[in-house]
């Protein structure tokens, strides 16, 4: 194609000689123009025949040029060439119409009802239209290789001719029939201001076309001579329409001679181009005759080589007639099917086709008869000994020279072993895919740039993203910024040949929180991929943090106990001697007052050591079996005058509450301490609930809280509707001397004393709090009758009913969420998990089979559990719902955050309670 393009002037690169020749012509034209300028207005004798001859010659030149350009367009389909050919056709038509309407040539006033301004306007349209089309050619030609005319080139040429004809007819109608509506360009042989503007515009269009032709590289030979044409065109307009004074003066004649010369330049080079093409065609014909003679000599050799190739092929090659008679059978066919060529040729192809596949042969013949080749068609065939062989067939028709299909050629390849291998490979891939899809660890595959190629589905549970959210994105977008450089070092080390790497890196989950993962990574050089397996350390770190906190509290307790013990010894000496001092200074009032002050300070120190010993679990306890309901009622009586009228106290007592084993005085002190703290959290008033109930803390709950022993407990809960405690402070509330109150309003020992008393009593304490919602502190004391379940309770726990419905679990705490998911799945339910309301609503919109929404009441974010349920029921009115919360049920309803009758499962709960509440919610 490169040689074809270089034989046409429209695509042949211009040489230095072409540019010099074109520049010489422009130079001569410029000199002649300069000589003619002073005489442009000199009048000459009118010769109307000159106009007719000039216009005829111009029209013929332009028509021939247009035909030659259209012919080159038919070869290259170039939009630019089509536009340029249309431009020459336009000038040819314009020249003809201009001659017909010229006054005194064919009629005194010109044909078509021409007026005094008709020929002037036609001249402007003519000399403005052609530069526009040349300008379009110049703009299109640089990108024309990528923009070809589709469809028939003949249709494109006809459409172009019709478009130019219609345009020319419209212009003719405008300057004749609508002559009087057009502005006057010539008045008494002089240019009007409008004429000056129109002429300037036309001249500038020609100049613009010349400039764009020069700027659009590369230059072809045609481009160089088009620049010559536009230069002559500028001289033509200057002499004929700017410098001349009237018709038939020197400018009039010379301008048209310039125009005719301009039209001749391109025509001349195109004609030269055609002569060159004829010479090349003659040489090509001689070359073709020589090549045909050579090919005849090679044909026989090729046929013998083809036969040798067929015989030496490792594929079985068989030819047959359309009726199935075998006509060809190579050596590979003998080895594959067991029949010799003598045994197979002349027989029907059915000798190797199983009976149940005979219809398949008929279908193949029908497809080949329709000239439809068949590639890599896998099927089964028979050997001579009756055994089956899996083959891959490539089937094509055999034609006569006339094109008629007379037979079929088959190439058969034994794929028995490859299918066995493929099956084994598919099985291995499926096994690996199952591992990838079901892994609880996060599996990632990245390219060399760190972009994710594959992400395991476990990413949803670990980071909250869907795999599609990460695939195609860079790992940089998800790795914690502080761990980014460390991860890059590990990846570089893996690429250097250290095949297995073990390191920790934090990722940022969908909620913006850091998730620590332990990674095992390796690099595969053959596929240029990084493979990573990440294990979520959240549960491990939470357990470690819990252990560290317990150890810290224990260490603080040991230290506090030691200090309190020594301080007690000091106080013993002080309190023992202060009495003697008071008697000695009884007659001295000033010293007696000082002695009394020392005595009061010692008493306060003694109270302080009692609190410290309580936290250190070293205070002497007197545990007895006590009625927690009676104690709660007694505490309520004491609190009414203490807390004030603006706080409403409500006892919510379980009728069947067990007796607890604890020190009643210290338990009363603990309850009063918690109530005083609740009062301080409700400066504007509120509600305080004192609640009792029976609780069994099972092995699962004990596994989440290492200091808890499974068994029966009596719960006493103190709940308020106060300001709540922030998550940052919640971990420190039990530390001694820690307080958020102002200086002078508390020692910070109240909650630490409660903590120490509960732990020393063998119990458990849990605090739940949400800022703006309130706080609930639950004290779990050992049941007085023992730690194990009663036979009746064991029977209830054993009678657990599960199901197969789908449950959507919404819980913001990952550790709790996984615990709940495990429990529900063990009951037979299928589950979905969400960390917040927005994720839950997305599941509700996308997953149609959700039967129950199980959600925490208080969650961070723009929507809590109550609001989530309201929105979910709007989208799916029949959805069943169940709430859970760290608050007690009575406290939640009492605070007004749930409607009466709404199902709530208070944390912690047994598996049997969970199963019962789920069935109750699904049946409601």
CSV table of N, CA and C in Angstrom, one decimal, residues 311-369:
chain,number,residue,atom,x,y,z
A,311,UNK,N,1.3,-36.1,4.4
A,311,UNK,CA,1.7,-37.4,4.9
A,311,UNK,C,2.6,-37.3,6.2
A,312,UNK,N,3.3,-36.2,6.3
A,312,UNK,CA,4.2,-36.1,7.5
A,312,UNK,C,3.5,-35.4,8.6
A,313,UNK,N,2.2,-34.9,8.4
A,313,UNK,CA,1.5,-34.2,9.5
A,313,UNK,C,1.2,-35.1,10.7
A,314,UNK,N,1.3,-34.6,11.9
A,314,UNK,CA,1.0,-35.3,13.1
A,314,UNK,C,-0.5,-35.4,13.3
A,315,UNK,N,-1.3,-34.5,12.6
A,315,UNK,CA,-2.8,-34.6,12.6
A,315,UNK,C,-3.3,-35.6,11.5
A,316,UNK,N,-4.3,-36.3,11.9
A,316,UNK,CA,-5.0,-37.2,10.9
A,316,UNK,C,-5.7,-36.3,9.9
A,317,UNK,N,-5.3,-36.4,8.6
A,317,UNK,CA,-6.0,-35.6,7.6
A,317,UNK,C,-6.8,-36.6,6.7
A,318,UNK,N,-8.1,-36.3,6.6
A,318,UNK,CA,-9.0,-37.2,5.9
A,318,UNK,C,-9.8,-36.3,4.9
A,319,UNK,N,-10.0,-36.8,3.7
A,319,UNK,CA,-10.8,-36.1,2.7
A,319,UNK,C,-11.9,-37.1,2.3
A,320,UNK,N,-13.1,-36.6,2.0
A,320,UNK,CA,-14.2,-37.4,1.6
A,320,UNK,C,-15.2,-36.6,0.7
A,321,UNK,N,-16.0,-37.4,0.0
A,321,UNK,CA,-17.1,-36.8,-0.8
A,321,UNK,C,-18.2,-36.4,0.1
A,322,UNK,N,-19.1,-35.6,-0.5
A,322,UNK,CA,-20.3,-35.2,0.3
A,322,UNK,C,-21.2,-36.3,0.8
A,323,UNK,N,-21.1,-37.5,0.0
A,323,UNK,CA,-21.9,-38.6,0.5
A,323,UNK,C,-21.2,-39.4,1.6
A,324,UNK,N,-20.0,-39.0,2.0
A,324,UNK,CA,-19.3,-39.7,3.1
A,324,UNK,C,-18.3,-40.7,2.6
A,325,UNK,N,-18.1,-40.9,1.3
A,325,UNK,CA,-17.0,-41.8,0.8
A,325,UNK,C,-15.7,-41.2,1.1
A,326,UNK,N,-14.8,-42.0,1.7
A,326,UNK,CA,-13.4,-41.5,2.0
A,326,UNK,C,-12.6,-41.5,0.8
A,327,UNK,N,-11.9,-40.4,0.5
A,327,UNK,CA,-11.0,-40.3,-0.7
A,327,UNK,C,-9.6,-40.1,-0.3
A,328,UNK,N,-9.3,-39.7,0.9
A,328,UNK,CA,-7.9,-39.4,1.3
A,328,UNK,C,-7.7,-39.8,2.8
A,329,UNK,N,-6.5,-40.5,3.1
A,329,UNK,CA,-6.3,-41.0,4.4
A,329,UNK,C,-4.8,-41.0,4.7
A,330,UNK,N,-4.3,-40.1,5.4
A,330,UNK,CA,-2.8,-40.0,5.6
A,330,UNK,C,-2.3,-40.9,6.7
A,331,UNK,N,-1.0,-40.9,6.8
A,331,UNK,CA,-0.3,-41.8,7.8
A,331,UNK,C,-0.8,-41.6,9.2
A,332,UNK,N,-1.0,-40.3,9.6
A,332,UNK,CA,-1.4,-40.0,11.0
A,332,UNK,C,-2.8,-40.6,11.2
A,333,UNK,N,-3.7,-40.6,10.2
A,333,UNK,CA,-5.0,-41.2,10.3
A,333,UNK,C,-4.9,-42.7,10.6
A,334,UNK,N,-3.9,-43.3,9.9
A,334,UNK,CA,-3.7,-44.8,10.1
A,334,UNK,C,-3.3,-45.0,11.6
A,335,UNK,N,-2.4,-44.2,12.1
A,335,UNK,CA,-1.9,-44.4,13.5
A,335,UNK,C,-3.0,-44.1,14.5
A,336,UNK,N,-3.9,-43.1,14.2
A,336,UNK,CA,-4.9,-42.6,15.1
A,336,UNK,C,-6.1,-43.6,15.2
A,337,UNK,N,-6.6,-44.1,14.0
A,337,UNK,CA,-7.8,-44.9,14.0
A,337,UNK,C,-7.5,-46.4,13.8
A,338,UNK,N,-6.3,-46.7,13.4
A,338,UNK,CA,-6.0,-48.1,13.2
A,338,UNK,C,-6.2,-48.7,11.9
A,339,UNK,N,-7.0,-48.0,11.0
A,339,UNK,CA,-7.3,-48.5,9.6
A,339,UNK,C,-6.1,-48.0,8.7
A,340,UNK,N,-5.7,-48.9,7.8
A,340,UNK,CA,-4.7,-48.5,6.8
A,340,UNK,C,-5.4,-47.7,5.7
A,341,UNK,N,-4.7,-47.0,4.9
A,341,UNK,CA,-5.3,-46.2,3.8
A,341,UNK,C,-6.0,-47.2,2.9
A,342,UNK,N,-5.5,-48.4,2.6
A,342,UNK,CA,-6.2,-49.3,1.7
A,342,UNK,C,-7.5,-49.7,2.3
A,343,UNK,N,-7.6,-49.9,3.6
A,343,UNK,CA,-8.8,-50.3,4.3
A,343,UNK,C,-9.9,-49.2,4.4
A,344,UNK,N,-9.4,-48.0,4.4
A,344,UNK,CA,-10.3,-46.8,4.6
A,344,UNK,C,-10.8,-46.2,3.4
A,345,UNK,N,-9.9,-46.0,2.4
A,345,UNK,CA,-10.3,-45.3,1.2
A,345,UNK,C,-11.4,-46.1,0.4
A,346,UNK,N,-12.4,-45.4,0.0
A,346,UNK,CA,-13.5,-46.0,-0.7
A,346,UNK,C,-14.6,-46.4,0.3
A,347,UNK,N,-14.4,-46.5,1.6
A,347,UNK,CA,-15.4,-46.8,2.6
A,347,UNK,C,-16.1,-45.6,3.0
A,348,UNK,N,-17.2,-45.8,3.7
A,348,UNK,CA,-18.0,-44.6,4.2
A,348,UNK,C,-17.3,-44.2,5.6
A,349,UNK,N,-17.4,-42.9,5.8
A,349,UNK,CA,-16.8,-42.3,7.0
A,349,UNK,C,-17.4,-42.9,8.3
A,350,UNK,N,-18.5,-43.6,8.2
A,350,UNK,CA,-19.2,-44.1,9.4
A,350,UNK,C,-18.4,-45.2,10.0
A,351,UNK,N,-17.3,-45.7,9.3
A,351,UNK,CA,-16.5,-46.8,10.0
A,351,UNK,C,-15.8,-46.3,11.2
A,352,UNK,N,-15.6,-44.9,11.4
A,352,UNK,CA,-15.0,-44.4,12.6
A,352,UNK,C,-16.0,-43.5,13.4
A,353,UNK,N,-17.3,-43.5,13.0
A,353,UNK,CA,-18.2,-42.7,13.7
A,353,UNK,C,-19.1,-43.6,14.6
A,354,UNK,N,-19.2,-43.3,15.9
A,354,UNK,CA,-20.1,-44.1,16.8
A,354,UNK,C,-21.5,-44.0,16.3
A,355,UNK,N,-22.3,-45.0,16.5
A,355,UNK,CA,-23.7,-45.0,16.0
A,355,UNK,C,-24.5,-43.8,16.6
A,356,UNK,N,-24.3,-43.4,17.8
A,356,UNK,CA,-25.1,-42.4,18.4
A,356,UNK,C,-24.6,-41.0,17.9
A,357,UNK,N,-23.6,-40.9,17.0
A,357,UNK,CA,-23.2,-39.6,16.5
A,357,UNK,C,-23.3,-39.5,15.0
A,358,UNK,N,-24.2,-40.4,14.4
A,358,UNK,CA,-24.4,-40.3,12.9
A,358,UNK,C,-25.1,-39.0,12.5
A,359,UNK,N,-26.0,-38.6,13.4
A,359,UNK,CA,-26.7,-37.3,13.1
A,359,UNK,C,-25.7,-36.1,13.0
A,360,UNK,N,-24.7,-36.3,13.8
A,360,UNK,CA,-23.7,-35.2,13.9
A,360,UNK,C,-23.0,-35.1,12.5
A,361,UNK,N,-22.8,-36.2,11.8
A,361,UNK,CA,-22.1,-36.2,10.5
A,361,UNK,C,-23.0,-35.4,9.5
A,362,UNK,N,-24.3,-35.8,9.5
A,362,UNK,CA,-25.3,-35.1,8.6
A,362,UNK,C,-25.3,-33.6,8.9
A,363,UNK,N,-25.2,-33.2,10.1
A,363,UNK,CA,-25.2,-31.7,10.5
A,363,UNK,C,-23.9,-31.1,9.9
A,364,UNK,N,-22.8,-31.8,10.0
A,364,UNK,CA,-21.5,-31.2,9.5
A,364,UNK,C,-21.6,-31.0,8.0
A,365,UNK,N,-22.1,-32.0,7.3
A,365,UNK,CA,-22.2,-31.9,5.8
A,365,UNK,C,-23.1,-30.7,5.4
A,366,UNK,N,-24.2,-30.5,6.2
A,366,UNK,CA,-25.1,-29.4,5.9
A,366,UNK,C,-24.4,-28.1,6.1
A,367,UNK,N,-23.6,-28.0,7.1
A,367,UNK,CA,-22.9,-26.7,7.4
A,367,UNK,C,-21.8,-26.5,6.4
A,368,UNK,N,-21.1,-27.5,6.0
A,368,UNK,CA,-20.1,-27.3,4.9
A,368,UNK,C,-20.7,-27.0,3.6
A,369,UNK,N,-21.8,-27.6,3.3
A,369,UNK,CA,-22.5,-27.2,2.0
A,369,UNK,C,-22.9,-25.8,2.0
